[in-house]
Coordinates of C-alpha atoms and ligand atoms in Angstrom, one line a residue:
M1 CA 30.9 -48.9 -37.9
S2 CA 33.1 -48.2 -35.0
K3 CA 30.0 -46.9 -33.1
E4 CA 29.1 -50.6 -32.7
M5 CA 32.2 -51.3 -30.6
N6 CA 31.6 -52.5 -27.1
I7 CA 34.4 -51.1 -25.0
E8 CA 34.7 -51.5 -21.2
A9 CA 35.6 -48.6 -18.9
L10 CA 39.2 -48.6 -17.7
S11 CA 37.9 -48.8 -14.1
N12 CA 36.7 -52.3 -14.9
W13 CA 40.2 -53.6 -15.4
A14 CA 42.9 -51.1 -14.4
K15 CA 42.6 -52.3 -10.8
T16 CA 43.5 -48.8 -9.6
D17 CA 41.7 -45.5 -9.8
Q18 CA 44.9 -43.6 -10.0
R19 CA 45.0 -41.0 -12.7
P20 CA 47.1 -41.3 -14.8
L21 CA 47.4 -45.0 -14.9
V22 CA 51.1 -45.7 -15.1
I23 CA 52.7 -48.5 -17.2
A24 CA 56.4 -48.6 -16.6
G25 CA 59.3 -50.9 -17.0
P26 CA 62.2 -51.5 -19.4
C27 CA 62.0 -51.4 -23.2
S28 CA 63.3 -55.0 -23.1
A29 CA 63.6 -57.7 -20.6
E30 CA 67.4 -58.3 -20.6
T31 CA 68.3 -60.4 -17.6
E32 CA 66.4 -61.8 -14.7
I33 CA 68.1 -59.5 -12.3
Q34 CA 67.4 -56.4 -14.4
V35 CA 63.7 -57.4 -14.7
M36 CA 63.3 -58.1 -10.9
T37 CA 65.3 -55.1 -9.6
T38 CA 63.4 -52.7 -11.8
A39 CA 60.1 -54.2 -10.7
H40 CA 60.9 -53.9 -7.0
E41 CA 62.0 -50.3 -7.5
L42 CA 58.8 -49.5 -9.3
K43 CA 56.6 -51.2 -6.7
K44 CA 58.1 -48.9 -4.1
I45 CA 57.1 -45.9 -6.2
N46 CA 53.5 -47.0 -6.8
P47 CA 52.0 -50.5 -6.4
G48 CA 49.4 -49.6 -8.9
I49 CA 52.0 -49.5 -11.7
I50 CA 51.5 -52.0 -14.5
Y51 CA 54.9 -53.5 -15.3
R52 CA 56.0 -53.5 -19.0
A53 CA 58.9 -55.4 -20.6
G54 CA 59.4 -56.3 -24.2
I55 CA 60.1 -60.0 -24.7
W56 CA 60.2 -60.0 -28.5
K57 CA 61.6 -56.8 -29.9
P58 CA 60.9 -55.6 -33.4
R59 CA 64.2 -54.1 -34.5
T60 CA 64.6 -52.0 -37.7
R61 CA 67.7 -54.0 -38.8
P62 CA 68.7 -57.6 -37.9
G63 CA 71.7 -58.1 -35.7
S64 CA 70.8 -56.0 -32.7
F65 CA 69.1 -57.5 -29.6
E66 CA 65.8 -59.0 -30.7
G67 CA 64.4 -59.9 -27.3
I68 CA 65.1 -62.6 -24.8
G69 CA 62.1 -64.7 -25.9
E70 CA 60.0 -67.1 -23.9
E71 CA 62.4 -67.3 -21.0
G72 CA 61.5 -63.7 -20.2
L73 CA 57.9 -64.7 -19.6
L74 CA 59.1 -66.7 -16.6
W75 CA 60.7 -63.6 -15.2
L76 CA 57.4 -61.7 -15.7
K77 CA 55.6 -64.4 -13.8
K78 CA 58.1 -64.0 -11.0
V79 CA 57.5 -60.2 -11.0
K80 CA 53.9 -60.9 -10.4
E81 CA 54.5 -63.3 -7.7
E82 CA 57.1 -61.2 -5.8
T83 CA 55.7 -57.7 -6.3
G84 CA 52.1 -58.2 -7.1
L85 CA 52.6 -55.8 -10.1
R86 CA 50.5 -56.7 -13.1
T87 CA 52.5 -57.4 -16.3
T88 CA 52.2 -56.5 -19.9
T89 CA 54.3 -57.3 -23.0
E90 CA 54.2 -56.8 -26.8
V91 CA 52.7 -59.6 -29.0
A92 CA 53.3 -59.6 -32.7
N93 CA 51.8 -62.9 -33.8
A94 CA 49.6 -65.8 -32.6
Q95 CA 52.5 -67.7 -31.1
H96 CA 53.5 -64.7 -28.9
A97 CA 49.9 -64.3 -27.8
E98 CA 49.5 -68.0 -26.9
L99 CA 52.7 -68.1 -24.9
C100 CA 51.6 -65.0 -23.0
L101 CA 48.3 -66.6 -22.1
K102 CA 50.2 -69.8 -21.0
H103 CA 52.5 -67.8 -18.7
G104 CA 49.8 -65.6 -17.2
V105 CA 50.8 -62.2 -18.7
D106 CA 48.0 -59.9 -17.5
I107 CA 47.7 -57.5 -20.4
L108 CA 48.9 -57.7 -24.0
W109 CA 50.0 -54.8 -26.3
I110 CA 50.2 -54.7 -30.0
G111 CA 53.2 -52.7 -31.3
A112 CA 53.2 -49.9 -33.8
R113 CA 54.8 -52.1 -36.5
T114 CA 52.1 -54.8 -36.0
T115 CA 49.1 -52.4 -36.0
V116 CA 50.0 -51.5 -39.6
N117 CA 49.3 -55.1 -40.7
P118 CA 45.7 -56.2 -40.6
F119 CA 46.8 -59.9 -41.3
S120 CA 48.9 -59.9 -38.1
V121 CA 46.3 -58.1 -36.0
Q122 CA 43.7 -60.6 -37.2
E123 CA 46.0 -63.5 -36.4
I124 CA 46.4 -62.2 -32.8
A125 CA 42.7 -61.5 -32.5
D126 CA 41.9 -65.0 -33.5
A127 CA 44.5 -66.5 -31.1
I128 CA 42.8 -64.8 -28.1
K129 CA 39.3 -65.0 -29.3
G130 CA 36.9 -65.0 -26.4
V131 CA 39.7 -64.7 -23.8
D132 CA 39.0 -62.1 -21.1
I133 CA 42.3 -60.2 -21.4
P134 CA 42.9 -56.5 -21.8
V135 CA 44.7 -55.5 -25.1
L136 CA 46.5 -52.1 -25.7
V137 CA 46.8 -51.1 -29.3
K138 CA 49.6 -48.8 -30.3
N139 CA 49.0 -46.4 -33.2
P140 CA 50.4 -47.7 -36.5
V141 CA 53.8 -46.1 -37.4
N142 CA 52.2 -44.2 -40.3
P143 CA 49.7 -41.5 -39.5
D144 CA 46.5 -43.4 -40.3
V145 CA 43.7 -43.2 -37.7
Q146 CA 41.5 -45.7 -39.6
L147 CA 44.1 -48.4 -39.5
W148 CA 44.3 -47.8 -35.7
I149 CA 40.6 -48.1 -35.3
G150 CA 40.5 -51.1 -37.6
A151 CA 42.9 -53.0 -35.4
L152 CA 40.7 -52.2 -32.3
E153 CA 37.7 -53.4 -34.3
R154 CA 39.3 -56.7 -35.2
L155 CA 39.9 -57.4 -31.5
N156 CA 36.5 -56.2 -30.4
K157 CA 34.8 -58.4 -33.0
N158 CA 36.5 -61.4 -31.3
G159 CA 35.1 -60.5 -27.9
I160 CA 38.0 -58.4 -26.5
T161 CA 36.2 -55.6 -24.7
K162 CA 39.0 -54.4 -22.4
L163 CA 40.7 -52.2 -24.9
A164 CA 42.8 -49.1 -24.8
A165 CA 44.9 -47.2 -27.4
I166 CA 48.5 -46.2 -27.0
H167 CA 49.6 -43.0 -28.7
R168 CA 53.3 -43.4 -29.4
G169 CA 53.7 -40.9 -32.2
F170 CA 54.0 -41.2 -36.0
N171 CA 56.7 -41.5 -38.7
T172 CA 56.7 -38.5 -40.9
F173 CA 58.8 -37.2 -43.7
E174 CA 59.3 -33.8 -42.3
P175 CA 62.3 -33.4 -40.0
S176 CA 61.2 -33.4 -36.4
I177 CA 62.7 -32.9 -32.9
F178 CA 60.8 -36.1 -32.0
R179 CA 61.7 -39.7 -32.7
N180 CA 58.0 -40.1 -33.6
S181 CA 56.0 -37.0 -34.2
P182 CA 53.1 -36.7 -31.8
Q183 CA 50.6 -35.3 -34.3
W184 CA 48.1 -34.6 -31.4
E185 CA 45.3 -34.0 -33.9
L186 CA 45.3 -37.7 -34.8
L187 CA 44.8 -38.6 -31.1
I188 CA 42.0 -36.1 -30.9
Q189 CA 40.4 -37.7 -34.1
L190 CA 40.6 -41.1 -32.4
K191 CA 39.1 -39.8 -29.2
S192 CA 36.2 -38.2 -31.0
A193 CA 35.6 -41.4 -33.1
L194 CA 35.7 -43.6 -30.0
P195 CA 34.9 -41.4 -27.0
E196 CA 34.6 -44.4 -24.6
L197 CA 38.0 -45.8 -25.5
P198 CA 40.7 -45.3 -22.8
V199 CA 43.9 -43.7 -24.2
I200 CA 47.4 -44.0 -22.9
C201 CA 50.3 -41.9 -24.1
D202 CA 53.8 -43.3 -24.6
P203 CA 56.1 -40.3 -24.3
S204 CA 59.2 -42.5 -24.4
H205 CA 58.7 -43.5 -28.1
I206 CA 57.4 -40.1 -29.1
C207 CA 60.5 -38.3 -27.7
G208 CA 63.3 -40.8 -28.3
N209 CA 65.2 -38.9 -25.6
R210 CA 64.9 -38.5 -21.8
E211 CA 64.8 -34.7 -21.8
M212 CA 61.4 -34.2 -23.3
I213 CA 59.4 -37.0 -21.6
A214 CA 58.1 -34.8 -18.8
Y215 CA 56.9 -32.1 -21.2
I216 CA 55.1 -34.6 -23.5
S217 CA 53.6 -36.4 -20.4
Q218 CA 52.1 -33.2 -19.2
K219 CA 50.8 -32.2 -22.7
A220 CA 49.2 -35.7 -23.0
L221 CA 47.5 -35.3 -19.6
D222 CA 46.2 -31.9 -20.6
L223 CA 44.6 -33.6 -23.6
D224 CA 42.9 -35.8 -21.0
V225 CA 44.7 -39.1 -21.7
D226 CA 44.0 -41.8 -19.1
G227 CA 47.5 -43.2 -18.7
L228 CA 51.2 -43.0 -19.5
M229 CA 53.6 -45.7 -20.6
I230 CA 57.1 -44.7 -19.7
E231 CA 60.2 -46.9 -20.3
T232 CA 62.2 -47.3 -17.1
H233 CA 65.5 -49.1 -16.6
I234 CA 67.8 -49.4 -13.6
Q235 CA 70.8 -48.4 -15.7
P236 CA 69.3 -46.6 -18.8
D237 CA 72.7 -46.0 -20.4
L238 CA 73.4 -49.7 -20.5
A239 CA 70.0 -50.7 -21.9
W240 CA 70.1 -53.2 -24.7
S241 CA 67.5 -51.3 -26.7
D242 CA 66.2 -47.7 -26.6
A243 CA 69.0 -46.6 -24.2
K244 CA 68.6 -42.9 -24.9
Q245 CA 65.0 -42.7 -24.0
Q246 CA 64.8 -44.8 -20.8
I247 CA 64.7 -43.2 -17.3
T248 CA 65.5 -44.6 -13.9
P249 CA 62.7 -45.6 -11.5
R250 CA 63.8 -42.6 -9.3
A251 CA 63.5 -40.2 -12.3
L252 CA 60.1 -41.7 -13.0
A253 CA 59.0 -41.0 -9.4
L254 CA 60.1 -37.3 -9.7
L255 CA 58.4 -37.0 -13.1
L256 CA 55.1 -38.3 -11.8
E257 CA 55.3 -36.1 -8.8
A258 CA 55.8 -33.0 -10.9
L259 CA 52.8 -33.7 -13.2
T260 CA 49.6 -31.6 -12.8
V261 CA 46.5 -33.7 -13.2
R262 CA 43.7 -31.5 -14.3
Q263 CA 40.1 -32.7 -14.2
A264 CA 38.2 -33.1 -17.5
K265 CA 35.2 -31.9 -15.5
S266 CA 34.8 -29.7 -12.5
N267 CA 31.9 -29.7 -9.9
D268 CA 32.5 -26.1 -8.9
P269 CA 29.3 -24.3 -9.9
V270 CA 31.1 -21.0 -10.5
F271 CA 33.4 -22.7 -12.9
T272 CA 30.6 -24.6 -14.7
D273 CA 28.5 -21.4 -15.1
K274 CA 31.5 -19.5 -16.5
L275 CA 32.3 -22.3 -18.8
K276 CA 28.7 -22.5 -20.0
E277 CA 28.6 -18.8 -20.7
L278 CA 31.9 -18.9 -22.6
R279 CA 30.6 -21.9 -24.6
E280 CA 27.5 -20.1 -25.5
Q281 CA 29.6 -17.2 -26.7
I282 CA 31.7 -19.6 -28.8
D283 CA 28.5 -21.1 -30.3
R284 CA 27.3 -17.6 -31.2
A285 CA 30.7 -16.7 -32.8
D286 CA 30.5 -20.0 -34.8
E287 CA 27.1 -19.1 -36.1
K288 CA 28.3 -15.7 -37.1
L289 CA 31.3 -17.2 -38.8
L290 CA 29.2 -19.6 -40.8
Y291 CA 26.7 -16.8 -41.7
T292 CA 29.6 -14.6 -42.9
L293 CA 31.0 -17.5 -45.0
H294 CA 27.5 -18.0 -46.4
E295 CA 27.3 -14.3 -47.4
R296 CA 30.8 -14.5 -48.9
F297 CA 29.8 -17.4 -51.1
K298 CA 26.6 -15.6 -52.2
L299 CA 28.7 -12.7 -53.3
S300 CA 31.1 -14.9 -55.1
E301 CA 28.1 -16.5 -56.9
Q302 CA 27.0 -13.1 -58.0
I303 CA 30.5 -12.3 -59.3
G304 CA 30.4 -15.7 -61.1
K305 CA 27.2 -14.8 -62.9
Y306 CA 28.5 -11.3 -63.8
K307 CA 31.7 -12.8 -65.2
K308 CA 29.7 -15.3 -67.3
E309 CA 27.5 -12.5 -68.8
N310 CA 30.7 -10.5 -69.6
K311 CA 32.6 -13.5 -70.9
V312 CA 35.5 -13.1 -68.4
T313 CA 37.6 -16.0 -67.0
I314 CA 36.9 -17.3 -63.5
L315 CA 40.4 -17.1 -62.1
Q316 CA 42.1 -13.7 -62.2
T317 CA 45.5 -14.2 -60.6
S318 CA 46.0 -10.5 -60.0
R319 CA 42.8 -10.4 -58.0
W320 CA 43.8 -13.4 -55.9
N321 CA 47.2 -11.8 -55.3
E322 CA 45.6 -8.6 -54.2
I323 CA 43.4 -10.6 -51.7
Q324 CA 46.4 -12.4 -50.4
D325 CA 48.4 -9.2 -49.8
K326 CA 45.4 -7.7 -48.0
L327 CA 45.0 -10.8 -45.9
N328 CA 48.7 -10.9 -44.9
M329 CA 48.5 -7.3 -43.7
Q330 CA 45.3 -8.0 -41.7
S331 CA 46.7 -11.2 -40.3
D332 CA 49.6 -9.2 -38.9
L333 CA 47.3 -6.6 -37.3
L334 CA 45.1 -9.3 -35.7
G335 CA 48.1 -11.4 -34.6
F336 CA 47.2 -14.5 -36.7
E337 CA 49.9 -16.6 -38.3
K338 CA 50.1 -15.7 -42.0
E339 CA 50.6 -19.4 -43.0
W340 CA 47.4 -20.4 -41.1
V341 CA 45.3 -17.7 -42.7
N342 CA 46.7 -18.6 -46.1
K343 CA 45.7 -22.2 -45.6
L344 CA 42.2 -21.2 -44.5
Y345 CA 41.7 -18.9 -47.4
S346 CA 42.9 -21.3 -50.0
L347 CA 40.1 -23.6 -48.9
I348 CA 37.6 -20.8 -49.1
H349 CA 39.0 -19.6 -52.5
E350 CA 38.9 -23.2 -53.8
A351 CA 35.2 -23.5 -52.9
S352 CA 34.4 -20.1 -54.6
I353 CA 36.2 -21.2 -57.8
K354 CA 34.3 -24.5 -57.8
K355 CA 31.0 -22.6 -57.4
Q356 CA 31.9 -20.2 -60.2
N357 CA 32.9 -23.1 -62.4
E358 CA 29.4 -24.6 -61.9
I359 CA 27.8 -21.3 -62.8
M360 CA 30.0 -21.0 -66.0
N361 CA 29.2 -24.5 -67.1
G362 CA 25.6 -24.4 -65.9
Ligands
PEP401 C1 58.2 -50.7 -27.3 O1 57.2 -50.3 -26.6 O2 59.3 -51.0 -26.8 C2 58.1 -50.6 -28.8 C3 58.8 -51.4 -29.6 O3 57.2 -49.7 -29.1 P1 56.6 -49.3 -30.6 O4 55.8 -50.4 -31.0 O5 55.8 -48.1 -30.2 O6 57.7 -48.9 -31.4
MN402 MN1 61.3 -49.3 -26.7

C-alpha cells in the first residue's frame, strides 16, 4: 500500500542543499527575547537552518509549562521577517494546524504522542488537505513502524507530498541509557519500506542529555539520514522544558563542524569496483548459507522420518542441550556473541521441529 505514496524529494522544499539539513531552536518558545536571540545566533551559524520552537507542549503531567500558545506564532513570524530562517512547530490537532497556516509557519511537525493516535493524525490531515506545506512526522512513542507509515499515508492521501520522518527514539520497558531508545533497526525498516522518504534524526529526544548528542548525530549520519533536529537554547539550564538536553547555539556550531558527512554513493571507480566485488562475494556467501540451511533441513526431515518409523518423540531435550553446548564452544572460537548464535539457532531449531511435527502427523 505504501508503495503508492507520492513523496517529493527533500531538494524540492528544503531550500538548501546542505547535508545534513539542520533544524534547530528551543524545545519551547518561552519569551519573545529568547526566541529572537536564539534565532539570530542560529542564523550566524548557518542561514540554511530551519528554526524550530514548540508552541503547544505535550507534557507528561499537567502543571508544568504547556507552551506559550498562539502568541508564540507571532514571534515565529518575526523570526522569519528578521532572519529569513524558515520556521517549524508541533501541531497536535486541527486548531493548531489552522493557526499555523494563518500565521505563516513554513513547516509543520507531528509529535510522537500524536503519531500514536490515528484520529488526531487524520484530523490534522483533514485540516491541511490540499495545502502545499511540508509535514514532518515523528515516530510514535511505541516501537511500531506501521503506525509511523500509517500517519504518513494519512497525510499523503490528503495531498501532502512534502513529507519527512523524524526518528526521535522509542519508549521501551528495558532500562536504557537513552531517554528514548534509538532502535536503529526500526529506522532501517522505515527506510526500506519508503526509500524515497527523507529522514531526519532528533538526537535531543533520543538522548535526553547533552553529552551523547554528538555521538548519536554521527551515528544517524552514518545510517544516511538527511537531516538532524537538535534542540538549541541560549541558556539551556534555564529552559522551561527539556533543560537537560538542550545545547547552546555555539555548542551546536561546534557539533556540526565535528561531524563527518559520508556519501551514500561514491563516484570513485576504484571504490565502486571494490564495492562491487565485495558485494558479489556477499551474494555468494548468502547463496552458500541458504544452501547449507536447505541441506540441514533435509537432514532434519530424514531424522523426522526415522524417528516416526521407530516411534521416538520429536524433541529430545538432551540432544538440543548437546547442540547448544557445541554451538557455545564454536561461537567462542569464531568470535560470535553466544546470545546472538542462540537466537539464530532457536529459529532454526523451531523450524526443524515444525517440519518433524508435520512428518509425524502426516
Ligand atoms: C519536541 O520536539 O519538543 C517534542 C515534544 O518531541 P517528541 O514529540 O519527540 O517528544
Ligand atoms: Mn523537547
